[in-house]
Structure formats: C-alpha cells, structure tokens
CSV table of C-alpha atoms in Angstrom, one decimal:
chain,number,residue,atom,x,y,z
A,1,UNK,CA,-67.8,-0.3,32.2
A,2,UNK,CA,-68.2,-3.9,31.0
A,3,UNK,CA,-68.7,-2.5,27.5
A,4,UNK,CA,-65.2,-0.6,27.6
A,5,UNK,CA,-63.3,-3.4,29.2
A,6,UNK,CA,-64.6,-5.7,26.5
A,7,UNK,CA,-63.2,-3.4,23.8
A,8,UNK,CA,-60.4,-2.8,25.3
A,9,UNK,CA,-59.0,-6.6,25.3
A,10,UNK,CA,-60.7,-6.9,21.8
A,11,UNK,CA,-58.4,-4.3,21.1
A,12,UNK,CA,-55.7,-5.6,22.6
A,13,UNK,CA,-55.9,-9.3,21.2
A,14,UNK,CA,-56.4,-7.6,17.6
A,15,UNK,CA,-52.6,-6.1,18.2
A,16,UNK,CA,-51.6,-9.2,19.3
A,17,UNK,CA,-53.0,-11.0,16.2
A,18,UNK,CA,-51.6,-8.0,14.0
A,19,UNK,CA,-47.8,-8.5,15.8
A,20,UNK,CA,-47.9,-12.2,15.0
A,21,UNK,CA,-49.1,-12.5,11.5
A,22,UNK,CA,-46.3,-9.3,10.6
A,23,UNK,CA,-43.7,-12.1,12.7
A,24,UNK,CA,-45.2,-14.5,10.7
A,25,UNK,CA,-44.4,-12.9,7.6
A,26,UNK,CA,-40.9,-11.4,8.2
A,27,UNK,CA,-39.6,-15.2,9.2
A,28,UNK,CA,-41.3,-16.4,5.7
A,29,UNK,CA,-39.7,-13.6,3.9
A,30,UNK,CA,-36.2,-14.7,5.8
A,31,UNK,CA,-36.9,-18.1,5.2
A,32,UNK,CA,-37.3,-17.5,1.3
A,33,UNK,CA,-34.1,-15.3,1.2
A,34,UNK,CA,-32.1,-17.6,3.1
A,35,UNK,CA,-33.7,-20.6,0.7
A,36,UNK,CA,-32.3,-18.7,-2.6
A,37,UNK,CA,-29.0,-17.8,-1.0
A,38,UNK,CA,-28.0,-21.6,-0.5
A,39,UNK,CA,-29.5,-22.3,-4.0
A,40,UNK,CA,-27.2,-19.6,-5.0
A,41,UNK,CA,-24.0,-20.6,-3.1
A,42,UNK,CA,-24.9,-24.8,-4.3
A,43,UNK,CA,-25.1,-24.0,-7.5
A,44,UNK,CA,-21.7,-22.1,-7.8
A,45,UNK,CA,-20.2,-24.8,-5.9
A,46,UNK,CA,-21.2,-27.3,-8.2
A,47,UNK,CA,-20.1,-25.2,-11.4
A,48,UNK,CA,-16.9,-24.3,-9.8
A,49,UNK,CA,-16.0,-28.3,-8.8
A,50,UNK,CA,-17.6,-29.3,-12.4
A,51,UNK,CA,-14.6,-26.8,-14.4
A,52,UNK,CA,-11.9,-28.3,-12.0
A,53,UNK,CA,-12.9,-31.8,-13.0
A,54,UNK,CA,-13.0,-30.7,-16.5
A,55,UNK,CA,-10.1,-28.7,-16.4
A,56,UNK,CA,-7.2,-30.7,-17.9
A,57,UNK,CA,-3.7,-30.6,-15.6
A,58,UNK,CA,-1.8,-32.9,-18.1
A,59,UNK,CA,0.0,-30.2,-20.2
A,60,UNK,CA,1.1,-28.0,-17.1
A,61,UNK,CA,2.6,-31.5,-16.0
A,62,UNK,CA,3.7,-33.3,-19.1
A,63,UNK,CA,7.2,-31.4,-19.2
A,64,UNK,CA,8.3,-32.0,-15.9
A,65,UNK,CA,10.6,-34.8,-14.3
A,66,UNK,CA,10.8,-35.1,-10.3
A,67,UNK,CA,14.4,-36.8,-10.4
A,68,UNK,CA,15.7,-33.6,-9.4
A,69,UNK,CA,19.4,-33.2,-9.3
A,70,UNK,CA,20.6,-31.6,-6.5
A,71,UNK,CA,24.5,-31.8,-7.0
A,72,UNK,CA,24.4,-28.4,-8.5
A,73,UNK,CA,27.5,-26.6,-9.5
A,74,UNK,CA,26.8,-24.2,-6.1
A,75,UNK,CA,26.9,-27.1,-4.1
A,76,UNK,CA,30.1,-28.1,-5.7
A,77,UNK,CA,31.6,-24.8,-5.0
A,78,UNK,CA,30.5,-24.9,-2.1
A,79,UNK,CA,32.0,-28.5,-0.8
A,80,UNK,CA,35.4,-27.3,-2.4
A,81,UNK,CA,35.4,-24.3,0.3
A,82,UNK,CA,34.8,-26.2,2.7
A,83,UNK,CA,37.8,-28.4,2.2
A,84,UNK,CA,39.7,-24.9,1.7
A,85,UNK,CA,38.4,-24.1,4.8
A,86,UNK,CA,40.3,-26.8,6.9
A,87,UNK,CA,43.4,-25.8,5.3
A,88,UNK,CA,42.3,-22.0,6.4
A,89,UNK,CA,42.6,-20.5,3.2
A,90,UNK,CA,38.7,-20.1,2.7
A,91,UNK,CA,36.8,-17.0,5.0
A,92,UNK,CA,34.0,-17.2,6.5
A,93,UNK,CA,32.7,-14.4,3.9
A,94,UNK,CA,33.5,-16.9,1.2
A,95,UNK,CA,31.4,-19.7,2.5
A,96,UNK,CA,28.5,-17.4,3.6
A,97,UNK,CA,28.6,-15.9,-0.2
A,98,UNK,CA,28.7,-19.6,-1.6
A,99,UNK,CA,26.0,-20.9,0.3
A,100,UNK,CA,23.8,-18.2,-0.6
A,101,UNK,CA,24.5,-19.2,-4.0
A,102,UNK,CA,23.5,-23.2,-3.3
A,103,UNK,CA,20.4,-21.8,-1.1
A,104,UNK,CA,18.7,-19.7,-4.6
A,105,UNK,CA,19.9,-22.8,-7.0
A,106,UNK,CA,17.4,-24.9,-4.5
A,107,UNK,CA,14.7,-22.6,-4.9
A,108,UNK,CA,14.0,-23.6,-8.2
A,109,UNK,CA,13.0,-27.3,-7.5
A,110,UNK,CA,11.3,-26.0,-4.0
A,111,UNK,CA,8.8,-23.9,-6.3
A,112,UNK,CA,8.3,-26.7,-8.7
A,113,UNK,CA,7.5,-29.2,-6.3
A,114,UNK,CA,5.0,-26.5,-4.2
A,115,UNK,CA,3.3,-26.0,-7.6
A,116,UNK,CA,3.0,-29.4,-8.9
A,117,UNK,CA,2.1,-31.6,-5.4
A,118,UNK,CA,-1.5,-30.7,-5.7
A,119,UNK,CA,-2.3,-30.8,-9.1
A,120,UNK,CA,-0.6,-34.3,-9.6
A,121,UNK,CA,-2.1,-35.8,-6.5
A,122,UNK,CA,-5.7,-35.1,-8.3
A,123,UNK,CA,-5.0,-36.6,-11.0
A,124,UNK,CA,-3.5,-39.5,-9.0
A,125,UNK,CA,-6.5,-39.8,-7.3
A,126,UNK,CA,-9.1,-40.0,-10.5
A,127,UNK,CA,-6.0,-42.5,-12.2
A,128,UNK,CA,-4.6,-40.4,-14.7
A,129,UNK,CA,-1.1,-40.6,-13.9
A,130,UNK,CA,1.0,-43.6,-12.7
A,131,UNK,CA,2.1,-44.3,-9.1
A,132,UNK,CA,5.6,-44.3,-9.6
A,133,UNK,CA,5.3,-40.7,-10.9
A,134,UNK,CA,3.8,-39.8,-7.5
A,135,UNK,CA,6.4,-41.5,-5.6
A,136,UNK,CA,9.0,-39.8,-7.7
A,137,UNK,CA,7.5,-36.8,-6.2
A,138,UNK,CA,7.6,-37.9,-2.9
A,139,UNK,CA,11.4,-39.2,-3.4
A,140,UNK,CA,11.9,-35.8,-4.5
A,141,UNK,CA,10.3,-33.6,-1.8
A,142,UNK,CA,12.7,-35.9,1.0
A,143,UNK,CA,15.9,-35.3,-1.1
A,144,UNK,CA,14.9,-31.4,-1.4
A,145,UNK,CA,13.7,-31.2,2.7
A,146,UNK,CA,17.1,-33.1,3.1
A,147,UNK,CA,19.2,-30.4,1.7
A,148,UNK,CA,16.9,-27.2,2.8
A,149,UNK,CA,18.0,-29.0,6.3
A,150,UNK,CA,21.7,-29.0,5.6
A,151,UNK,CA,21.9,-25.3,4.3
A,152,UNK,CA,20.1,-24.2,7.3
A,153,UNK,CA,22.5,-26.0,9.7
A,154,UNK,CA,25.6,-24.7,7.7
A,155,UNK,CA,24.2,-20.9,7.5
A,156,UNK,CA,23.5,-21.5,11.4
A,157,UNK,CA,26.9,-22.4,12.1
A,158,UNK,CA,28.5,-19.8,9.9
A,159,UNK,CA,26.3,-16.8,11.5
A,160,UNK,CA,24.4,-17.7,14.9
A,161,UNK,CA,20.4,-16.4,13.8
A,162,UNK,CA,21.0,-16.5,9.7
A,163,UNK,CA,19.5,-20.3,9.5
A,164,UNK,CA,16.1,-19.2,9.4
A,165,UNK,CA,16.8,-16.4,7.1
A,166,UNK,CA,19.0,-17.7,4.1
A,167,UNK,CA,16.1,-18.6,2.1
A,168,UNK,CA,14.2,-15.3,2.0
A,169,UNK,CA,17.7,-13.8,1.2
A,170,UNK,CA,18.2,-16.4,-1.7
A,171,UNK,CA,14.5,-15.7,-2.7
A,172,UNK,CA,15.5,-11.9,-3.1
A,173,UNK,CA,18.9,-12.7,-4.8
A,174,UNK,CA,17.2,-14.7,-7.5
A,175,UNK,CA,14.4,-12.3,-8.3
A,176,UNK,CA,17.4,-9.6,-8.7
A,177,UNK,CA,18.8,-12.2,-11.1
A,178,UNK,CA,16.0,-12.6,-13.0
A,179,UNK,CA,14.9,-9.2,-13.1
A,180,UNK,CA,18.9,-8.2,-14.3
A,181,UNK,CA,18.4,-10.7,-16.4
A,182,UNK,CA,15.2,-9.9,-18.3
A,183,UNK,CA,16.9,-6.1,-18.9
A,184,UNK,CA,20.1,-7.3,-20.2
A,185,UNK,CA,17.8,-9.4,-22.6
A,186,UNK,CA,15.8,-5.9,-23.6
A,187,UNK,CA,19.2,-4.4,-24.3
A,188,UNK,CA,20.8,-7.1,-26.1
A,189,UNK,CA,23.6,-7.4,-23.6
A,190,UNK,CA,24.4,-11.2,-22.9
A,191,UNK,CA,23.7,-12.0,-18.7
A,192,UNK,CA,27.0,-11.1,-16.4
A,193,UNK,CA,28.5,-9.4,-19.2
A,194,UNK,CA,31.9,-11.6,-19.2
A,195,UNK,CA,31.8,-12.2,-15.4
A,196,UNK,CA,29.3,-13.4,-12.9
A,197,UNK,CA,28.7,-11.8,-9.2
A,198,UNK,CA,26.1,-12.6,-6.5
A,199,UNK,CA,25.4,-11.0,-2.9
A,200,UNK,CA,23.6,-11.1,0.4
A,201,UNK,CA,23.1,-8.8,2.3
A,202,UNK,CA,26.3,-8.0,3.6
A,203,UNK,CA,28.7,-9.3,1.0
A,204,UNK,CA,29.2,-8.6,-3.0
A,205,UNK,CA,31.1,-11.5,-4.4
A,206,UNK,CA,32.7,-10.7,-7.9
A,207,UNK,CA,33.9,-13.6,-10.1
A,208,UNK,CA,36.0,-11.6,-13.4
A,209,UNK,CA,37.8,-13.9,-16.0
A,210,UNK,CA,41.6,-13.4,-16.7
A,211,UNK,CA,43.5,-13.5,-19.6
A,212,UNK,CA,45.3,-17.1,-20.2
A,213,UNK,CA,48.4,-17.8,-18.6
A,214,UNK,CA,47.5,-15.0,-16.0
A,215,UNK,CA,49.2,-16.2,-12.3
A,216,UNK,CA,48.2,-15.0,-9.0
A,217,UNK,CA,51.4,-13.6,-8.6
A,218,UNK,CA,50.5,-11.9,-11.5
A,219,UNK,CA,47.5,-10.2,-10.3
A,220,UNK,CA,46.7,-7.4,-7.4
A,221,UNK,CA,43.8,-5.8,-5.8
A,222,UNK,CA,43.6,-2.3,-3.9
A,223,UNK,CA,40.9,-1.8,-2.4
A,224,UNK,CA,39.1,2.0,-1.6
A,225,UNK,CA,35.9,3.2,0.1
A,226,UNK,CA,33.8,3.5,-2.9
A,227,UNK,CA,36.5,1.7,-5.5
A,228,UNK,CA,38.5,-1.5,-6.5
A,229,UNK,CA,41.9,-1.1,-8.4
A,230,UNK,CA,43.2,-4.7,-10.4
A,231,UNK,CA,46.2,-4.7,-11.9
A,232,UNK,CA,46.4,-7.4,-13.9
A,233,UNK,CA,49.9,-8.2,-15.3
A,234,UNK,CA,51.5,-5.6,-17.9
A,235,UNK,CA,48.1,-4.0,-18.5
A,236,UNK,CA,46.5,-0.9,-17.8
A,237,UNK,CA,45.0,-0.8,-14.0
A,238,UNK,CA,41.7,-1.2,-14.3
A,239,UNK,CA,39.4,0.7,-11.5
A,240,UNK,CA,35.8,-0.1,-10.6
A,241,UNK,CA,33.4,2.6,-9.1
A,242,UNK,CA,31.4,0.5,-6.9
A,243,UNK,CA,27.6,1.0,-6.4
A,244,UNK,CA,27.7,1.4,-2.7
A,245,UNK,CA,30.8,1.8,-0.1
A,246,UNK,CA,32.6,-0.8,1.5
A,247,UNK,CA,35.2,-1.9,4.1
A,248,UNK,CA,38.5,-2.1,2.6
A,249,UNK,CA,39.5,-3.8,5.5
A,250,UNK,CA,37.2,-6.6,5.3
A,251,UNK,CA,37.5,-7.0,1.4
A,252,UNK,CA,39.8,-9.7,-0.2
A,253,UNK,CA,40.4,-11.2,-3.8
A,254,UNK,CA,41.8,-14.7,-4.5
A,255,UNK,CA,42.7,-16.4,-7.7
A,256,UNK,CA,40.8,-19.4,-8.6
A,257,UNK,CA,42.1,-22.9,-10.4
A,258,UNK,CA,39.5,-21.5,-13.5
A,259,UNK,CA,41.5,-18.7,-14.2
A,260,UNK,CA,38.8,-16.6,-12.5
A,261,UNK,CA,39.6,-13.8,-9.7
A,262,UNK,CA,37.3,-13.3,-7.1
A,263,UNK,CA,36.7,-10.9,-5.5
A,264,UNK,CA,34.5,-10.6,-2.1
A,265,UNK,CA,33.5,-7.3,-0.8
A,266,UNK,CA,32.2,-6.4,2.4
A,267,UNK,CA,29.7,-3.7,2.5
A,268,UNK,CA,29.3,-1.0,4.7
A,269,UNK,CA,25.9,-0.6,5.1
A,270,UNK,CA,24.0,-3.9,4.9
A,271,UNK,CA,21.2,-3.7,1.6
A,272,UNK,CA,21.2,-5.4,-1.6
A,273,UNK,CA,22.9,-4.0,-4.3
A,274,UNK,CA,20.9,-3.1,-8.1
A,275,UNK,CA,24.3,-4.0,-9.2
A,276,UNK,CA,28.2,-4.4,-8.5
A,277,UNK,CA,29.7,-1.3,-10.0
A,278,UNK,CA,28.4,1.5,-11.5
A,279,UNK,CA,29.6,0.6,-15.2
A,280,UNK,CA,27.3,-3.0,-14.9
C-alpha cells in the first residue's frame, strides 16, 4: 500500500511538473509574439513620422493667400435685397434663394482654410514659414466663423429650423455646379449658357439677359404647371419646359437694374433639380 501511494503522488507531481513547464512555454511563446508585434508596430511608426517630416508641404501652400475676401458679389446681392426688402418689394423666396447663393460662395474659403490649418501649423512649428502667415490664417478663420454666424442667423430668421441646414444645402448646390460645369466643358458649351440659375431645395431662381433697351413694362411672364411663357417686347413668346412642376401661384419674375429678368420658381415637390428646363 505504501508502494502504490508513493507512485501515485510521483505520478501526480510529474503532471504537475509536466502542466508547468507547457505554462511555462506558452507564456515564452506569447512573450516572443507580443515582443515582435511592438517591434513591428515601432518600426512603422517611426517610418511613417520619418516620410511626414520629409514630406515637403511648401508647394501645396506656396499659392495660397489667407486675406480672404469675403465681400463677394452674393453678399452684395444679397445686402441689395435686403434694402428691397424694407421697401417690400423683395420676397422672402428672393432672399432665401440669394443667401443660398452667399452660403456656397463661402464654402470655398471654409474648405481652404480646413485643408491648409494643419499642414501650415507643422511647418510653423519646425520654422519654415513666418508668423504673420499663421496669424493671417487665424485672422482669416474669425472673419469666415464671423460670416458662417451671420448666414445662419439670417437663414433662421427667414425659415425657423433652416439655420443649421443652409450649409449642407449650399454644399450640394455647389457640387451640382461643378459637376454642370465640368459637362458643359466636355461639350464645348460655355457654363450657364447665356444665363445663370441656382436653387435650394424648394426654389429655382432663373437669372436670363434681355435685349438692350428692354423695360419692365416691356416684359411678361405666365406661368403653368410644368412651363414658363416670356414675352419679351415684339418678339416671338418664348416657352420653357421646366424639369419638374411647380406652383404657379407661388412663382414671380422681376426686372433687374442689369437688364437681367429673374425669375424665381417655386417647386412643387421639394428636390434638387439636374437642371432648370428641359432644353439646359
């Protein structure tokens, strides 16, 4: 009996032994892979911050200015309603349309700014560009915040609930542009095509030169469901076959100091247009 309880705990402290050297051995084995993964992950690290101090930022940067100018000719237009607008001769739809149009001539300057901050406070930091060039950016990114601020206060009081969204609106109405743009330029068609138009979602603003020495009383608009009608002095009415239907009711035209008639319609169904009439 003394024999087989002897081998029994021999047998029992040789599995013990046998457990711990395989623990032993799996938390080496972990230890090594663990070991080569942090030599792995350090020596990407230091590749990766060794090509961005390399990498040179000074051409992306050389051919921009930060003095932007934001007294754009959409602001403009958009002050001159305004000043209609106390005289009660601009509409609500006029000023909404307008300051779409000053909210996408922003975006330009926001996106520069976004790009560039980064990138030229690096190279600020390791003194390869000037201090007054990063203050210029700073100046810029106040006046820019400053007018964001404005067209978000004017679009609140204009519509209740549009502050908030007249930038995502202006960022789709300038990638139609561009996009109308760039096909025009495949078909050798100059942009606009004589006239110029813009939209939101719920209004299609139409800007058409007239001949000289055209007067308003000289000019009339009819509008249909799906249609326009200008007659335009002694010539020929001219009918448009709009894209989409709209609310005659709500529609209106007016006769600009540029000799320009514009024309504002309000759509039926709200959804951005591909274009203003069928024959654009």
């Amino acid at each position: 009996r003394r024999k087989c309880k002897s081998l029994r705990a021999l047998r029992r402290r040789g599995k013990l032994a046998l457990h711990e050297s395989s623990a032993r051995s799996m938390l080496l084995i972990l230890s090594f892979v663990i070991a080569a993964v942090a030599v792995v992950i350090g020596y990407l690290a230091f590749r990766r911050i060794g090509e961005d101090e390399d990498r040179n930022y000074l051409p992306d940067l050389d051919d921009h200015t930060y003095d932007v100018d934001l007294d754009s000719p959409q602001r403009q237009e958009y002050t001159r309603l305004l000043e209609l607008e106390k005289e009660g001769t601009a509409t609500p739809n006029m000023l909404m349309v307008s300051l779409l149009n000053r909210a996408a001539a922003i975006l330009p300057y926001v996106e520069m700014v976004e790009r560039d901050r980064p990138r030229l406070h690096k190279l600020h930091r390791h003194s390869y560009v000037p201090t007054n060039v990063v203050d210029e950016l700073t100046a810029s990114e106040f006046e820019l915040q400053h007018e964001v601020e404005e067209v978000r206060t004017e679009a609140e009081r204009l519509k209740p609930g549009w502050g908030p969204a007249i930038f995502p609106q202006a960022w789709q109405l300038a990638r139609k542009r561009r996009e109308a743009q760039i096909q025009q330029a495949a078909q050798g068609r100059a942009p606009g095509g004589g006239g110029n138009w813009s939209q939101s979602n719920t209004h299609m603003s139409l800007g058409l030169p007239l001949p000289p020495n055209i007067r308003s009383g000289n000019v009339l608009c009819n509008f249909e469901q799906q249609a326009v009608i200008i007659v335009i002095g002694s010539h020929n009415p001219r009918r448009l076959e709009l894209e989409q239907e709209v609310k005659p009711d709500k529609c209106s035209w007016t006769v600009r100091e540029d000799n320009t008639l514009q024309i504002v319609l309000a759509k039926k169904e709200a959804a951005m247009w591909k274009a203003p009439h069928k024959s654009s």
